[in-house]
Structures are given as structure tokens and as C-alpha cells.
Short mmCIF file of C-alpha atoms in Angstrom, two decimals:
data_model
loop_
_atom_site.label_atom_id
_atom_site.label_comp_id
_atom_site.label_asym_id
_atom_site.label_seq_id
_atom_site.Cartn_x
_atom_site.Cartn_y
_atom_site.Cartn_z
CA MET A 1 -93.47 -33.34 65.41
CA LYS A 2 -92.70 -37.52 64.44
CA THR A 3 -96.37 -39.52 66.54
CA ARG A 4 -97.29 -42.51 67.43
CA THR A 5 -100.33 -45.41 67.94
CA LEU A 6 -101.37 -44.27 71.18
CA GLY A 7 -102.08 -47.80 72.25
CA ASN A 8 -105.73 -49.64 71.23
CA THR A 9 -106.94 -46.29 69.61
CA GLY A 10 -105.75 -46.04 66.54
CA PHE A 11 -105.02 -42.28 67.31
CA ASN A 12 -101.72 -41.10 65.73
CA ILE A 13 -100.87 -38.60 68.52
CA SER A 14 -97.79 -36.35 68.28
CA GLU A 15 -94.86 -38.14 70.63
CA VAL A 16 -94.47 -34.35 72.53
CA GLY A 17 -97.94 -33.48 74.27
CA LEU A 18 -98.78 -30.79 76.17
CA GLY A 19 -99.61 -30.96 79.82
CA CYS A 20 -102.09 -28.01 80.71
CA TRP A 21 -101.99 -28.79 84.80
CA GLN A 22 -101.07 -24.96 84.57
CA LEU A 23 -103.38 -24.03 82.96
CA GLY A 24 -105.97 -24.45 86.00
CA GLY A 25 -103.00 -21.84 88.03
CA ASP A 26 -101.22 -24.57 90.08
CA PHE A 27 -97.40 -23.83 89.20
CA GLY A 28 -98.77 -19.62 89.90
CA PRO A 29 -100.65 -17.34 88.55
CA ILE A 30 -101.10 -17.03 84.37
CA ASP A 31 -103.81 -14.97 82.37
CA HIS A 32 -105.82 -15.73 79.59
CA PRO A 33 -103.99 -14.02 77.31
CA THR A 34 -100.61 -16.42 78.89
CA VAL A 35 -103.30 -19.40 78.36
CA GLU A 36 -104.24 -18.41 74.23
CA ASP A 37 -100.14 -17.99 73.54
CA ILE A 38 -98.96 -21.53 75.17
CA LEU A 39 -101.58 -23.51 73.06
CA SER A 40 -101.87 -21.47 70.00
CA ALA A 41 -97.58 -21.62 69.79
CA ALA A 42 -98.03 -25.51 71.02
CA LEU A 43 -100.40 -26.29 68.00
CA ASP A 44 -98.42 -24.49 65.07
CA SER A 45 -95.36 -26.20 66.79
CA GLY A 46 -96.92 -30.31 65.78
CA ILE A 47 -98.66 -30.52 69.30
CA ASN A 48 -102.19 -32.25 68.30
CA PHE A 49 -102.03 -34.21 71.71
CA PHE A 50 -103.16 -32.21 75.21
CA ASP A 51 -103.66 -33.56 78.53
CA THR A 52 -105.79 -32.45 81.39
CA ALA A 53 -108.56 -32.58 84.09
CA ASP A 54 -110.86 -31.71 85.63
CA VAL A 55 -109.42 -30.74 88.61
CA TYR A 56 -107.18 -28.56 87.44
CA GLY A 57 -108.18 -24.96 88.93
CA ASP A 58 -111.72 -26.19 89.90
CA GLY A 59 -112.23 -27.13 86.09
CA ALA A 60 -110.33 -23.70 84.33
CA SER A 61 -108.21 -25.64 82.33
CA GLU A 62 -111.01 -27.76 80.92
CA ARG A 63 -112.29 -24.62 79.87
CA PHE A 64 -109.70 -22.87 78.27
CA VAL A 65 -108.57 -26.28 76.31
CA GLY A 66 -112.63 -26.59 75.36
CA GLU A 67 -112.18 -22.89 73.78
CA HIS A 68 -109.60 -22.83 72.61
CA PHE A 69 -109.93 -25.63 69.90
CA ALA A 70 -113.87 -25.54 69.65
CA GLN A 71 -113.33 -24.47 66.06
CA ALA A 72 -109.63 -26.04 65.04
CA ASN A 73 -109.86 -29.25 62.34
CA PRO A 74 -108.96 -31.07 62.29
CA LYS A 75 -109.58 -31.28 66.48
CA PRO A 76 -106.60 -31.84 68.06
CA ILE A 77 -106.95 -35.61 70.94
CA ILE A 78 -107.76 -34.60 74.22
CA ALA A 79 -106.67 -36.54 77.56
CA THR A 80 -109.32 -35.42 80.95
CA LYS A 81 -109.13 -36.99 84.01
CA TYR A 82 -111.53 -38.20 86.87
CA GLY A 83 -111.34 -39.08 90.08
CA ARG A 84 -110.16 -36.74 92.57
CA ALA A 85 -112.98 -33.72 92.46
CA GLY A 86 -114.26 -33.38 96.02
CA GLY A 87 -117.38 -35.41 96.11
CA THR A 88 -115.21 -38.14 94.69
CA TYR A 89 -112.12 -38.86 95.79
CA PRO A 90 -111.25 -40.89 98.25
CA ASP A 91 -114.65 -43.02 98.57
CA GLY A 92 -117.60 -41.32 96.27
CA TYR A 93 -117.04 -43.02 93.36
CA SER A 94 -120.02 -45.03 91.56
CA LEU A 95 -121.13 -44.74 88.15
CA THR A 96 -124.13 -41.86 88.75
CA ASP A 97 -121.08 -39.66 89.87
CA LEU A 98 -118.50 -40.64 86.95
CA ARG A 99 -120.95 -39.82 84.10
CA ASP A 100 -122.38 -36.59 86.55
CA SER A 101 -118.45 -35.97 86.19
CA LEU A 102 -118.26 -36.97 82.92
CA LYS A 103 -120.83 -34.53 81.41
CA ARG A 104 -119.35 -32.04 83.08
CA ALA A 105 -116.52 -32.46 81.55
CA GLN A 106 -117.90 -31.75 78.12
CA ASP A 107 -119.31 -29.14 78.53
CA ARG A 108 -116.36 -27.58 79.37
CA LEU A 109 -114.21 -29.05 77.01
CA GLN A 110 -116.89 -27.89 74.78
CA THR A 111 -117.23 -32.08 72.74
CA ASP A 112 -120.35 -34.54 73.25
CA CYS A 113 -117.79 -37.25 73.33
CA ILE A 114 -113.80 -36.93 75.27
CA ASP A 115 -111.58 -38.84 73.83
CA LEU A 116 -109.99 -40.34 76.31
CA ILE A 117 -111.31 -40.38 79.96
CA GLN A 118 -108.07 -41.04 82.54
CA LEU A 119 -109.09 -42.51 86.12
CA HIS A 120 -106.35 -39.80 88.25
CA CYS A 121 -104.80 -40.88 91.00
CA ILE A 122 -107.85 -42.96 92.49
CA PRO A 123 -106.81 -45.49 95.50
CA THR A 124 -105.41 -48.45 95.09
CA ALA A 125 -108.05 -50.08 97.24
CA VAL A 126 -111.29 -49.15 94.43
CA MET A 127 -108.35 -49.45 92.01
CA ALA A 128 -108.10 -53.32 93.08
CA ARG A 129 -112.09 -53.77 93.11
CA GLY A 130 -112.45 -53.66 89.39
CA GLU A 131 -116.09 -51.82 89.18
CA ILE A 132 -115.18 -49.14 88.71
CA PHE A 133 -113.61 -50.04 85.22
CA ASP A 134 -117.03 -51.29 84.63
CA TRP A 135 -118.02 -48.25 85.31
CA LEU A 136 -116.32 -46.70 82.62
CA ARG A 137 -117.04 -49.61 79.96
CA THR A 138 -120.34 -48.43 80.49
CA VAL A 139 -119.75 -44.55 79.81
CA GLN A 140 -118.01 -46.24 76.95
CA GLN A 141 -121.03 -47.89 75.51
CA GLU A 142 -123.41 -45.10 76.30
CA GLN A 143 -121.06 -43.11 73.75
CA HIS A 144 -119.70 -40.41 76.67
CA ILE A 145 -116.20 -41.48 76.20
CA GLN A 146 -114.27 -42.86 72.74
CA PHE A 147 -111.64 -44.76 75.13
CA PHE A 148 -109.87 -45.04 78.80
CA GLY A 149 -106.65 -45.37 81.20
CA ALA A 150 -105.38 -44.28 84.10
CA SER A 151 -102.82 -42.03 85.77
CA VAL A 152 -101.45 -43.54 88.36
CA GLU A 153 -98.64 -43.16 90.77
CA THR A 154 -96.92 -46.46 91.51
CA VAL A 155 -95.81 -49.70 89.58
CA GLU A 156 -98.21 -51.87 91.71
CA GLU A 157 -101.02 -49.60 90.44
CA GLY A 158 -99.53 -49.61 86.87
CA LEU A 159 -99.87 -53.27 86.90
CA LEU A 160 -103.13 -54.21 88.27
CA CYS A 161 -105.18 -51.67 85.96
CA ALA A 162 -102.87 -53.32 82.67
CA GLN A 163 -104.46 -56.21 83.55
CA HIS A 164 -107.86 -55.30 82.24
CA ASP A 165 -107.32 -55.54 78.68
CA ASP A 166 -109.46 -52.74 77.08
CA LEU A 167 -107.23 -50.22 78.84
CA SER A 168 -106.14 -48.43 76.62
CA SER A 169 -103.43 -45.93 78.88
CA LEU A 170 -101.24 -45.63 81.57
CA GLN A 171 -100.39 -41.87 82.48
CA VAL A 172 -96.99 -42.58 83.95
CA ILE A 173 -94.59 -40.05 86.49
CA PHE A 174 -91.68 -41.19 84.35
CA ASN A 175 -88.22 -39.10 83.64
CA ILE A 176 -84.69 -39.31 84.27
CA PHE A 177 -85.22 -39.31 88.36
CA ARG A 178 -87.75 -42.34 87.70
CA GLN A 179 -86.69 -45.03 86.29
CA LYS A 180 -87.74 -47.71 88.38
CA LEU A 181 -91.29 -48.60 85.80
CA LEU A 182 -88.26 -49.74 83.44
CA ASP A 183 -87.71 -53.37 85.04
CA GLU A 184 -91.93 -53.83 84.30
CA LEU A 185 -94.21 -52.03 83.96
CA LEU A 186 -93.39 -50.47 80.64
CA PRO A 187 -91.75 -53.95 78.84
CA MET A 188 -95.61 -54.76 80.58
CA ALA A 189 -97.25 -51.86 78.69
CA GLN A 190 -96.12 -52.55 75.56
CA GLU A 191 -96.35 -56.44 75.50
CA LYS A 192 -100.09 -55.85 75.97
CA ASN A 193 -100.63 -52.49 73.75
CA ILE A 194 -101.18 -49.96 76.11
CA GLY A 195 -100.03 -46.21 75.49
CA VAL A 196 -98.01 -44.65 77.75
CA ILE A 197 -97.67 -41.05 78.70
CA ALA A 198 -95.07 -39.40 79.80
CA ARG A 199 -95.99 -36.63 83.07
CA LEU A 200 -93.98 -34.78 85.08
CA PRO A 201 -90.25 -35.40 82.46
CA LEU A 202 -88.69 -32.26 83.60
CA ALA A 203 -89.19 -33.34 87.40
CA SER A 204 -91.49 -30.25 87.81
CA GLY A 205 -88.40 -28.57 86.12
CA LEU A 206 -85.21 -29.58 87.84
CA LEU A 207 -83.81 -31.27 85.13
CA SER A 208 -84.25 -28.35 83.17
CA GLY A 209 -80.95 -27.44 85.38
CA LYS A 210 -81.99 -24.11 85.64
CA PHE A 211 -82.92 -23.78 89.44
CA ASN A 212 -80.51 -23.72 92.18
CA ALA A 213 -80.59 -23.42 96.35
CA ASN A 214 -82.25 -19.97 96.78
CA THR A 215 -84.93 -20.75 93.96
CA GLN A 216 -88.78 -19.62 95.03
CA PHE A 217 -91.95 -20.59 93.51
CA ASP A 218 -94.93 -18.30 94.15
CA LYS A 219 -97.37 -19.25 96.73
CA THR A 220 -99.67 -21.13 94.48
CA ASP A 221 -97.87 -23.07 93.59
CA HIS A 222 -97.59 -26.11 94.01
CA ARG A 223 -93.61 -26.88 94.60
CA ASN A 224 -94.49 -24.27 96.92
CA PHE A 225 -97.07 -25.85 98.46
CA ASN A 226 -96.29 -29.31 97.84
CA LYS A 227 -92.49 -29.69 97.85
CA ASP A 228 -92.84 -32.13 101.12
CA GLY A 229 -95.57 -34.20 99.94
CA GLN A 230 -98.43 -31.71 102.10
CA MET A 231 -100.85 -31.79 99.23
CA PHE A 232 -100.86 -34.80 97.69
CA ASN A 233 -98.44 -37.89 97.21
CA VAL A 234 -95.32 -35.95 96.65
CA GLY A 235 -93.55 -37.77 94.10
CA GLU A 236 -95.70 -35.31 92.21
CA THR A 237 -93.11 -32.77 92.75
CA PHE A 238 -89.51 -32.92 91.91
CA ALA A 239 -90.65 -36.86 91.55
CA GLY A 240 -90.36 -37.26 95.17
CA ILE A 241 -86.91 -36.25 95.59
CA PRO A 242 -86.27 -33.01 98.44
CA PHE A 243 -85.07 -30.03 96.27
CA GLU A 244 -82.25 -29.31 97.34
CA LYS A 245 -80.94 -32.59 96.80
CA GLY A 246 -83.28 -32.09 93.46
CA VAL A 247 -80.97 -29.24 91.92
CA GLU A 248 -77.47 -31.09 93.09
CA LEU A 249 -78.36 -34.80 90.99
CA ALA A 250 -79.80 -32.28 88.23
CA GLN A 251 -76.62 -30.58 88.06
CA ALA A 252 -75.58 -33.44 87.81
CA ILE A 253 -77.06 -34.57 85.04
CA LYS A 254 -76.17 -31.58 83.50
CA ASP A 255 -72.99 -31.84 83.14
CA LYS A 256 -73.85 -34.36 81.34
CA THR A 257 -75.93 -33.05 78.06
CA PRO A 258 -74.44 -33.69 75.32
CA GLU A 259 -73.73 -31.22 72.19
CA GLY A 260 -76.21 -30.04 70.37
CA TYR A 261 -78.91 -30.42 73.27
CA SER A 262 -80.52 -28.55 76.55
CA THR A 263 -80.55 -30.25 79.33
CA ALA A 264 -84.31 -29.70 79.60
CA GLN A 265 -84.55 -31.56 75.96
CA MET A 266 -81.79 -34.19 76.82
CA ALA A 267 -84.38 -34.72 79.44
CA MET A 268 -87.35 -35.00 77.84
CA ARG A 269 -85.02 -37.13 74.72
CA TRP A 270 -84.03 -39.98 77.17
CA ILE A 271 -87.40 -41.16 77.39
CA LEU A 272 -88.90 -41.10 73.94
CA ASP A 273 -85.63 -43.07 73.45
CA GLN A 274 -88.13 -45.86 75.28
CA PRO A 275 -89.02 -48.18 72.73
CA ALA A 276 -93.24 -48.05 75.71
CA ILE A 277 -93.09 -44.30 75.64
CA THR A 278 -95.76 -42.84 72.94
CA SER A 279 -95.58 -39.11 74.23
CA ILE A 280 -94.51 -37.40 76.37
CA ILE A 281 -96.49 -34.33 78.13
CA PRO A 282 -94.43 -31.48 79.69
CA GLY A 283 -95.83 -29.05 81.05
CA ALA A 284 -95.49 -24.64 79.66
CA SER A 285 -96.28 -21.51 80.56
CA ARG A 286 -95.12 -19.84 78.00
CA ALA A 287 -95.62 -19.94 74.50
CA GLU A 288 -91.67 -19.91 74.01
CA GLN A 289 -91.52 -23.01 76.34
CA ALA A 290 -94.28 -25.23 74.21
CA LYS A 291 -92.02 -24.91 70.96
CA GLU A 292 -88.83 -25.45 72.19
CA ASN A 293 -90.18 -29.09 74.44
CA ALA A 294 -91.02 -29.52 70.48
CA LYS A 295 -88.67 -29.56 69.30
CA VAL A 296 -87.29 -32.16 71.19
CA SER A 297 -89.07 -33.93 68.52
CA GLY A 298 -86.63 -33.22 65.73
CA LEU A 299 -83.73 -34.59 67.99
CA PRO A 300 -81.33 -37.96 67.40
CA PRO A 301 -80.87 -40.18 69.55
CA LEU A 302 -78.80 -40.63 72.76
CA PRO A 303 -75.54 -42.46 72.12
CA GLN A 304 -76.32 -45.72 74.04
CA SER A 305 -73.64 -44.52 76.25
CA LEU A 306 -75.11 -42.00 77.51
CA HIS A 307 -78.48 -44.19 78.51
CA ASP A 308 -76.04 -46.10 80.07
CA GLU A 309 -74.30 -43.99 82.15
CA LEU A 310 -77.88 -42.37 83.88
CA ARG A 311 -78.61 -46.33 84.23
CA ASP A 312 -76.01 -46.24 86.57
CA PHE A 313 -76.55 -42.29 87.76
CA TYR A 314 -79.84 -43.36 88.80
CA GLN A 315 -79.05 -46.42 90.59
CA LYS A 316 -76.09 -44.99 92.34
CA ASP A 317 -76.68 -42.16 93.47
CA VAL A 318 -81.07 -41.18 92.62
CA ALA A 319 -82.73 -43.85 93.88
CA ALA A 320 -82.39 -43.52 97.33
CA HIS A 321 -83.35 -40.12 98.13
CA ILE A 322 -87.18 -40.69 96.41
CA ARG A 323 -89.59 -40.24 98.60
CA GLY A 324 -93.29 -41.70 98.54
CA ALA A 325 -94.89 -44.28 97.14
CA TYR A 326 -93.58 -45.62 93.42
#
């Protein structure tokens, strides 16, 4: 497993991390032994970066991660988020609310100081006012957190956050289906030494190439209840592409997969080939998935000709189908 330095933090994190949204049950039911197996498999595969949030399973994901790594030595780097919980989103933001939320997260994660806290897709207007960044600096000085970043939905939001020189990271939706960030946001992040964490690298599983038009998802899975943006930003599910169209586009990408890669591995390797990217955080619902994802770090970069082909494919066949703020 190769590592990359996360922005200004000095953290050398695995270039393949583990996204822990699914550990809260938001991709369908998951039991404790399965969670334990996934986290163990990830760590054994060289993954030392785990991304969670206070609202994943109403704190369940944080609790699982905190319990599992309580005695780990060395401890992995754990990033969590603030800003989407009830009573906070969309207009309950304050220094007191932030501090109280962090204390609850510290208890669940079993730590006195959180490695990285990220604003969690908060309203653009709140970002633009700027006071929330001052609150982050305050809790940083109080040693509740080591560093802070932001998980954003749009290029505009990423550029707003990047104006703050002490921002350590940006977490973005970035994959073969979502290439707009290549034009302005990623170059700026690289120039300003802001770490970039790519979430949804497989577009909620579409880019595994394993779905078909008849694929069904559990009623508790966001791929069922948010496929058209019914509950939150549509871009968080299938990259904002209508499911049936996404299946069709994924098949076209599957046909471009070079020998020696699965389609999922090619999709993740494409992201890691971008110089601004620090880490990708695919989820895993089974231990074997975590192991397979980790192998992407050891695969060679894709040929430039394939990068050119996939860029052209995005511009001509994909971009027009993306819904939601982007």
C-alpha cells in the first residue's frame, strides 16, 4: 500500500482508504461481526485512513470505528464530519453546537482529539459567511481536533473553502462519471497543498459494472430511497445519473477495461492517477471487497490513451445526464 501526504497535516495516509458510510446501515442492514471483519481486513491490507461521520447510522459508524481501533498501535488516521445532524442542519450552526457535537464524536471514537474534522455538506451560504471556519480554528486551539477540512457537493463550494489557507482537506465526489473537478478545483487544491479525498469512487457501485437495470436494493439502502434525490443531494447516489442510464454508461466503460484490471479497479486507478488526489475512500460491505479495493494501490497507472478516451467519453456521453448541484 502506497501512502500520500494529506495536505498540510503531515499525515501519511494510505492512498486507498475505507469509506465507512455503509457501517451505519445506510447501504442496507449490516451486523457487528461483518463490520469487525471489514475493518480488520482493511487494516491488514495496509489501509490506515478511515472516513466516517456522526450521522452515519446516527453515530453507529463512529462507534464501530472507535471500538475497533481503541487498542490499535499505531492508531490509524480517522476522519469524521460535522454539520448534517438534526438540530444542526440547516441553520443550527454555532460554536457551542460544534463543540458539543465534537465531544459526542470523541466519545464514540474513543479519542481526546479528532485527527480530522470535515464540514459535512453544509449550506453554501454558511460557508460563504466564513464564521464557521473561525469556530473550527477555536476548537482546534482547544485541542478537540488536530486539523479541519470540508466535504462539499459542488466546485463552487470547494473554491469557497479553498480560500482559507489553513484548510487541510477537501472531500469531493469524483469518479469517471464526475470529471468537472479536473478543470479548476483539483488544480487549485494541488497548488494550495490541500489534500483531496475522493468519495464515491465507484458512483455507488455503478462503476463496478455489476449492476443491471433489474438490480434491486434494500429499502434501507440510499440507492433505493435517494436514487432521484428524495432525501439529500442526488449527486451522492449514482453520481447524480439516473440509474438505468448509469447502468448503460457503466457497460460502455466496462468494455474499455484493460487486461489485468477489474472494471472497479480501473475506475479507482483512474482517480489515483490524478496528481491532486490524496486518497480514495471506497466503501466495502464485505471483508473481501476491502481487500480487493486495497490492491488498486499496487496496480500500474493507466495508459494516457485510456485517460484521453475516458475524458472524451465523459464529455460526449456522460456530462449531460448528471443531475443536481455539481
